[in-house]
mmCIF file of C-alpha atoms in Angstrom:
data_model
loop_
_atom_site.group_PDB
_atom_site.id
_atom_site.type_symbol
_atom_site.label_atom_id
_atom_site.label_comp_id
_atom_site.label_asym_id
_atom_site.label_seq_id
_atom_site.Cartn_x
_atom_site.Cartn_y
_atom_site.Cartn_z
ATOM 1 C CA UNK A 25 0.179 0.021 0.093
ATOM 2 C CA UNK A 26 1.371 3.360 -0.946
ATOM 3 C CA UNK A 27 1.810 6.048 1.720
ATOM 4 C CA UNK A 28 -0.160 9.172 1.416
ATOM 5 C CA UNK A 29 1.557 11.336 -1.038
ATOM 6 C CA UNK A 30 1.816 14.379 1.349
ATOM 7 C CA UNK A 31 3.887 12.584 3.882
ATOM 8 C CA UNK A 32 7.525 14.412 4.055
ATOM 9 C CA UNK A 33 10.493 12.877 5.284
ATOM 10 C CA UNK A 34 13.933 14.738 5.812
ATOM 11 C CA UNK A 35 16.614 12.076 5.379
ATOM 12 C CA UNK A 36 19.907 13.106 7.265
ATOM 13 C CA UNK A 37 22.710 11.075 6.213
ATOM 14 C CA UNK A 38 26.309 11.525 5.494
ATOM 15 C CA UNK A 39 27.033 8.442 3.453
ATOM 16 C CA UNK A 40 26.091 9.200 -0.357
ATOM 17 C CA UNK A 41 25.257 5.418 -0.940
ATOM 18 C CA UNK A 42 23.083 4.839 2.212
ATOM 19 C CA UNK A 43 21.472 8.198 1.475
ATOM 20 C CA UNK A 44 20.605 7.268 -2.339
ATOM 21 C CA UNK A 45 19.391 3.870 -1.567
ATOM 22 C CA UNK A 46 17.267 4.888 1.326
ATOM 23 C CA UNK A 47 15.899 8.090 -0.759
ATOM 24 C CA UNK A 48 14.934 5.776 -3.628
ATOM 25 C CA UNK A 49 13.244 3.155 -1.663
ATOM 26 C CA UNK A 50 10.831 5.657 0.394
ATOM 27 C CA UNK A 51 10.024 7.407 -2.787
ATOM 28 C CA UNK A 52 8.943 4.376 -4.424
ATOM 29 C CA UNK A 53 6.647 3.712 -1.565
ATOM 30 C CA UNK A 54 5.054 7.295 -1.915
ATOM 31 C CA UNK A 55 6.859 9.390 0.458
ATOM 32 C CA UNK A 56 8.225 12.716 -0.290
ATOM 33 C CA UNK A 57 11.895 13.011 0.494
ATOM 34 C CA UNK A 58 14.511 15.705 1.302
ATOM 35 C CA UNK A 59 17.852 14.837 2.145
ATOM 36 C CA UNK A 60 20.952 16.407 4.023
ATOM 37 C CA UNK A 61 24.545 15.295 4.266
ATOM 38 C CA UNK A 62 25.182 17.077 7.497
ATOM 39 C CA UNK A 63 23.546 18.388 10.799
ATOM 40 C CA UNK A 64 24.117 22.212 9.650
ATOM 41 C CA UNK A 65 22.325 21.280 6.350
ATOM 42 C CA UNK A 66 19.605 19.566 8.098
ATOM 43 C CA UNK A 67 18.586 22.250 10.542
ATOM 44 C CA UNK A 68 18.887 24.921 7.386
ATOM 45 C CA UNK A 69 16.251 22.928 5.369
ATOM 46 C CA UNK A 70 13.901 22.341 8.655
ATOM 47 C CA UNK A 71 13.983 25.883 9.408
ATOM 48 C CA UNK A 72 13.396 26.862 5.652
ATOM 49 C CA UNK A 73 10.339 24.607 5.072
ATOM 50 C CA UNK A 74 6.973 26.302 5.210
ATOM 51 C CA UNK A 75 5.457 23.206 6.966
ATOM 52 C CA UNK A 76 7.448 20.879 9.130
ATOM 53 C CA UNK A 77 8.419 17.531 7.691
ATOM 54 C CA UNK A 78 6.360 14.670 8.882
ATOM 55 C CA UNK A 79 9.165 12.530 10.048
ATOM 56 C CA UNK A 80 13.035 13.072 10.497
ATOM 57 C CA UNK A 81 15.555 10.183 9.606
ATOM 58 C CA UNK A 82 18.691 11.205 11.267
ATOM 59 C CA UNK A 83 22.314 9.450 11.402
ATOM 60 C CA UNK A 84 23.969 9.888 14.757
ATOM 61 C CA UNK A 85 27.373 9.848 13.365
ATOM 62 C CA UNK A 86 27.580 13.134 11.135
ATOM 63 C CA UNK A 87 30.524 15.330 10.310
ATOM 64 C CA UNK A 88 30.683 18.669 12.365
ATOM 65 C CA UNK A 89 27.623 18.772 14.570
ATOM 66 C CA UNK A 90 26.597 15.228 15.295
ATOM 67 C CA UNK A 91 23.075 13.664 15.380
ATOM 68 C CA UNK A 92 22.549 14.236 19.117
ATOM 69 C CA UNK A 93 23.296 17.937 18.581
ATOM 70 C CA UNK A 94 20.959 18.130 15.392
ATOM 71 C CA UNK A 95 18.251 16.612 17.445
ATOM 72 C CA UNK A 96 18.476 18.956 20.458
ATOM 73 C CA UNK A 97 18.369 21.808 18.142
ATOM 74 C CA UNK A 98 15.624 20.562 16.026
ATOM 75 C CA UNK A 99 13.425 19.927 19.137
ATOM 76 C CA UNK A 100 13.865 23.562 20.134
ATOM 77 C CA UNK A 101 11.809 24.556 17.238
ATOM 78 C CA UNK A 102 8.422 24.903 18.355
ATOM 79 C CA UNK A 103 7.029 23.222 14.846
ATOM 80 C CA UNK A 104 9.062 20.302 15.529
ATOM 81 C CA UNK A 105 8.643 19.556 19.181
ATOM 82 C CA UNK A 106 6.293 16.338 18.415
ATOM 83 C CA UNK A 107 7.436 15.680 14.807
ATOM 84 C CA UNK A 108 8.784 11.960 14.936
ATOM 85 C CA UNK A 109 12.431 11.554 14.976
ATOM 86 C CA UNK A 110 13.980 8.152 14.022
ATOM 87 C CA UNK A 111 17.983 8.050 14.856
ATOM 88 C CA UNK A 112 20.282 5.625 13.356
ATOM 89 C CA UNK A 113 23.084 4.329 14.945
ATOM 90 C CA UNK A 114 26.108 2.288 14.018
ATOM 91 C CA UNK A 115 25.541 -0.084 16.735
ATOM 92 C CA UNK A 116 23.185 -0.346 19.863
ATOM 93 C CA UNK A 117 24.952 2.037 22.042
ATOM 94 C CA UNK A 118 22.510 2.088 25.014
ATOM 95 C CA UNK A 119 23.800 5.321 26.217
ATOM 96 C CA UNK A 120 23.625 6.948 22.939
ATOM 97 C CA UNK A 121 20.227 5.725 22.365
ATOM 98 C CA UNK A 122 18.812 6.809 25.839
ATOM 99 C CA UNK A 123 20.306 10.154 25.361
ATOM 100 C CA UNK A 124 18.449 10.326 21.716
ATOM 101 C CA UNK A 125 15.120 9.357 23.409
ATOM 102 C CA UNK A 126 15.658 11.844 26.422
ATOM 103 C CA UNK A 127 16.006 14.554 23.622
ATOM 104 C CA UNK A 128 12.889 13.506 21.704
ATOM 105 C CA UNK A 129 13.623 10.451 19.307
ATOM 106 C CA UNK A 130 10.662 8.233 19.033
ATOM 107 C CA UNK A 131 12.612 5.228 17.213
ATOM 108 C CA UNK A 132 15.863 4.160 16.570
ATOM 109 C CA UNK A 133 17.463 1.762 13.766
ATOM 110 C CA UNK A 134 20.691 0.231 14.031
ATOM 111 C CA UNK A 135 23.319 -0.097 10.988
ATOM 112 C CA UNK A 136 23.470 -2.122 8.737
ATOM 113 C CA UNK A 137 19.974 -2.305 8.386
ATOM 114 C CA UNK A 138 17.515 -3.845 5.436
ATOM 115 C CA UNK A 139 15.784 -1.284 3.249
ATOM 116 C CA UNK A 140 12.745 -3.517 4.116
ATOM 117 C CA UNK A 141 13.333 -2.773 7.763
ATOM 118 C CA UNK A 142 13.577 0.921 7.195
ATOM 119 C CA UNK A 143 10.306 1.024 5.530
ATOM 120 C CA UNK A 144 8.749 -0.950 8.049
ATOM 121 C CA UNK A 145 9.765 1.386 10.791
ATOM 122 C CA UNK A 146 8.744 4.304 8.650
ATOM 123 C CA UNK A 147 5.461 2.933 8.045
ATOM 124 C CA UNK A 148 5.055 2.177 11.553
ATOM 125 C CA UNK A 149 5.560 5.927 12.426
ATOM 126 C CA UNK A 150 3.819 7.768 9.450
ATOM 127 C CA UNK A 151 2.451 5.049 7.056
ATOM 128 C CA UNK A 152 -1.088 4.449 6.428
ATOM 129 C CA UNK A 153 -1.326 2.059 9.249
ATOM 130 C CA UNK A 154 0.235 4.180 12.041
ATOM 131 C CA UNK A 155 -1.907 4.868 14.990
ATOM 132 C CA UNK A 156 -2.767 8.450 14.036
ATOM 133 C CA UNK A 157 -0.195 10.403 16.352
ATOM 134 C CA UNK A 158 0.645 12.493 13.398
ATOM 135 C CA UNK A 159 -2.899 13.402 12.330
ATOM 136 C CA UNK A 160 -3.904 16.941 13.785
ATOM 137 C CA UNK A 161 -6.308 15.225 16.542
ATOM 138 C CA UNK A 162 -3.756 12.594 17.412
ATOM 139 C CA UNK A 163 -1.010 15.214 17.741
ATOM 140 C CA UNK A 164 -3.414 17.117 20.013
ATOM 141 C CA UNK A 165 -4.185 14.108 22.308
ATOM 142 C CA UNK A 166 -0.623 13.440 22.639
ATOM 143 C CA UNK A 167 0.318 16.710 23.550
ATOM 144 C CA UNK A 168 -2.457 17.275 26.157
ATOM 145 C CA UNK A 169 -1.632 13.828 27.453
ATOM 146 C CA UNK A 170 2.117 14.798 28.151
ATOM 147 C CA UNK A 171 1.227 18.246 29.403
ATOM 148 C CA UNK A 172 -1.489 17.368 31.727
ATOM 149 C CA UNK A 173 0.680 14.419 33.185
ATOM 150 C CA UNK A 174 3.463 16.798 33.643
ATOM 151 C CA UNK A 175 1.025 19.381 35.210
ATOM 152 C CA UNK A 176 -0.535 16.763 37.607
ATOM 153 C CA UNK A 177 2.958 15.909 38.683
ATOM 154 C CA UNK A 178 3.843 19.484 39.526
ATOM 155 C CA UNK A 179 0.548 20.684 40.724
ATOM 156 C CA UNK A 180 0.459 23.257 37.918
ATOM 157 C CA UNK A 181 -2.084 24.349 35.475
ATOM 158 C CA UNK A 182 -2.429 23.685 31.659
ATOM 159 C CA UNK A 183 -4.962 25.641 29.383
ATOM 160 C CA UNK A 184 -6.317 24.606 26.062
ATOM 161 C CA UNK A 185 -7.539 27.545 23.921
ATOM 162 C CA UNK A 186 -9.400 26.786 20.842
ATOM 163 C CA UNK A 187 -9.158 29.637 17.990
ATOM 164 C CA UNK A 188 -11.123 29.867 15.047
ATOM 165 C CA UNK A 189 -11.441 32.317 12.212
ATOM 166 C CA UNK A 190 -14.333 31.406 9.457
ATOM 167 C CA UNK A 191 -12.873 34.435 7.343
ATOM 168 C CA UNK A 192 -9.892 32.480 6.307
ATOM 169 C CA UNK A 193 -9.037 31.813 2.637
ATOM 170 C CA UNK A 194 -7.549 28.417 1.534
ATOM 171 C CA UNK A 195 -4.342 27.535 3.254
ATOM 172 C CA UNK A 196 -4.359 30.924 5.455
ATOM 173 C CA UNK A 197 -4.544 28.747 8.800
ATOM 174 C CA UNK A 198 -0.901 27.951 8.236
ATOM 175 C CA UNK A 199 -0.014 31.630 8.188
ATOM 176 C CA UNK A 200 -2.343 32.137 11.374
ATOM 177 C CA UNK A 201 -0.391 29.199 13.093
ATOM 178 C CA UNK A 202 2.841 31.013 12.214
ATOM 179 C CA UNK A 203 1.723 34.446 13.641
ATOM 180 C CA UNK A 204 0.479 32.682 16.895
ATOM 181 C CA UNK A 205 3.669 30.792 17.136
ATOM 182 C CA UNK A 206 5.714 34.238 17.019
ATOM 183 C CA UNK A 207 3.672 35.888 19.760
ATOM 184 C CA UNK A 208 3.682 32.741 22.169
ATOM 185 C CA UNK A 209 6.279 31.059 24.584
ATOM 186 C CA UNK A 210 8.385 28.400 23.045
ATOM 187 C CA UNK A 211 6.776 26.047 25.510
ATOM 188 C CA UNK A 212 3.259 26.868 24.044
ATOM 189 C CA UNK A 213 2.037 24.608 21.125
ATOM 190 C CA UNK A 214 -0.089 25.417 18.242
ATOM 191 C CA UNK A 215 -1.791 22.655 16.438
ATOM 192 C CA UNK A 216 -3.768 23.169 12.920
ATOM 193 C CA UNK A 217 -6.793 21.503 13.722
ATOM 194 C CA UNK A 218 -8.871 22.195 10.646
ATOM 195 C CA UNK A 219 -9.027 24.922 7.683
ATOM 196 C CA UNK A 220 -10.453 27.362 10.237
ATOM 197 C CA UNK A 221 -9.245 26.028 13.683
ATOM 198 C CA UNK A 222 -6.246 26.053 15.781
ATOM 199 C CA UNK A 223 -5.547 24.434 19.128
ATOM 200 C CA UNK A 224 -3.239 26.173 21.457
ATOM 201 C CA UNK A 225 -1.854 24.115 24.471
ATOM 202 C CA UNK A 226 -0.586 26.483 27.341
ATOM 203 C CA UNK A 227 1.339 24.614 29.809
ATOM 204 C CA UNK A 228 1.724 26.479 33.413
ATOM 205 C CA UNK A 229 -1.378 28.553 32.518
ATOM 206 C CA UNK A 230 -4.326 29.169 34.427
ATOM 207 C CA UNK A 231 -7.758 30.897 33.240
ATOM 208 C CA UNK A 232 -6.311 34.489 33.605
ATOM 209 C CA UNK A 233 -3.020 33.344 31.525
ATOM 210 C CA UNK A 234 -5.175 32.170 28.836
ATOM 211 C CA UNK A 235 -7.059 35.075 28.714
ATOM 212 C CA UNK A 236 -3.502 37.062 28.048
ATOM 213 C CA UNK A 237 -3.042 34.823 25.245
ATOM 214 C CA UNK A 238 -6.382 35.401 23.828
ATOM 215 C CA UNK A 239 -5.987 39.141 23.957
ATOM 216 C CA UNK A 240 -2.479 38.812 22.170
ATOM 217 C CA UNK A 241 -4.283 37.005 19.185
ATOM 218 C CA UNK A 242 -7.426 39.179 19.118
ATOM 219 C CA UNK A 243 -8.334 40.415 15.536
ATOM 220 C CA UNK A 244 -7.734 37.626 13.353
ATOM 221 C CA UNK A 245 -9.225 34.720 15.526
ATOM 222 C CA UNK A 246 -12.220 34.017 17.832
ATOM 223 C CA UNK A 247 -11.528 31.818 21.037
ATOM 224 C CA UNK A 248 -13.061 29.341 23.487
ATOM 225 C CA UNK A 249 -10.916 28.233 26.403
ATOM 226 C CA UNK A 250 -10.860 24.985 28.415
ATOM 227 C CA UNK A 251 -8.259 24.795 31.536
#
C-alpha cells in the first residue's frame, strides 16, 4: 500500500550510497524525501521549510555537529517539538540511544539495516497503518496527555485554547499558526486542527493567563478556552 503522498521525510545521512538507496526506496513507497548530508544542512532545511516534515530520519554519526546536537536543536523549534524523529546508529549503544530518546527521538535503527526494515519502521510511524499520532487530532491528544501528566505531577495548570476564524481563505490557517507561534512562548504548542481552527496548548497557564493569550491574538481569531 502506498503512503499518503503528502507525507514528507527529511533524511539526514552523510553516506552518499546509504542516502541514495534509502531515498529511492522511500520515494518508491510514495513518500516525499528531502536529504541532508550534514547536521547544519539538516537544520537549515528544517527551518526553511514552510510546513514541518512529517518525519526526520537522523544519523547519529555526522561530520561537524553530530546527530544528537541536531536533535537537540531541532526539538527547540516549536513546530518540530512533536514531529517524530528516528535516529540511526552504527551499533546499539545504550547510552547514545537513551540520550536520543531523552532529547525527543521516538525510534532508532541500527546499521547495517535492510531497506525493508527501514520501510517497516517508517510506516509504523507515519504510514497508512500508523496509530494517528501525526494527524492533527492525534497530535493534540498526545500533547495534552503529556502536558496534563506533567502538570499533575507538579501541581501546575495547563490550558487549551481553541481559536477559530471563518474568514480565512484556502491555506491561510498555516499563516495564522505561524503568527500565533511568533506571539507565544517556546513551551506553547500551536496545532492546526482544520482549515479554520487552531488548538493552542499552554503549559503552566491558568484562566487568567489564557485570557492574556487570547488578547494577544485578537483581531484575526475568536476563542474558547478550556483549563
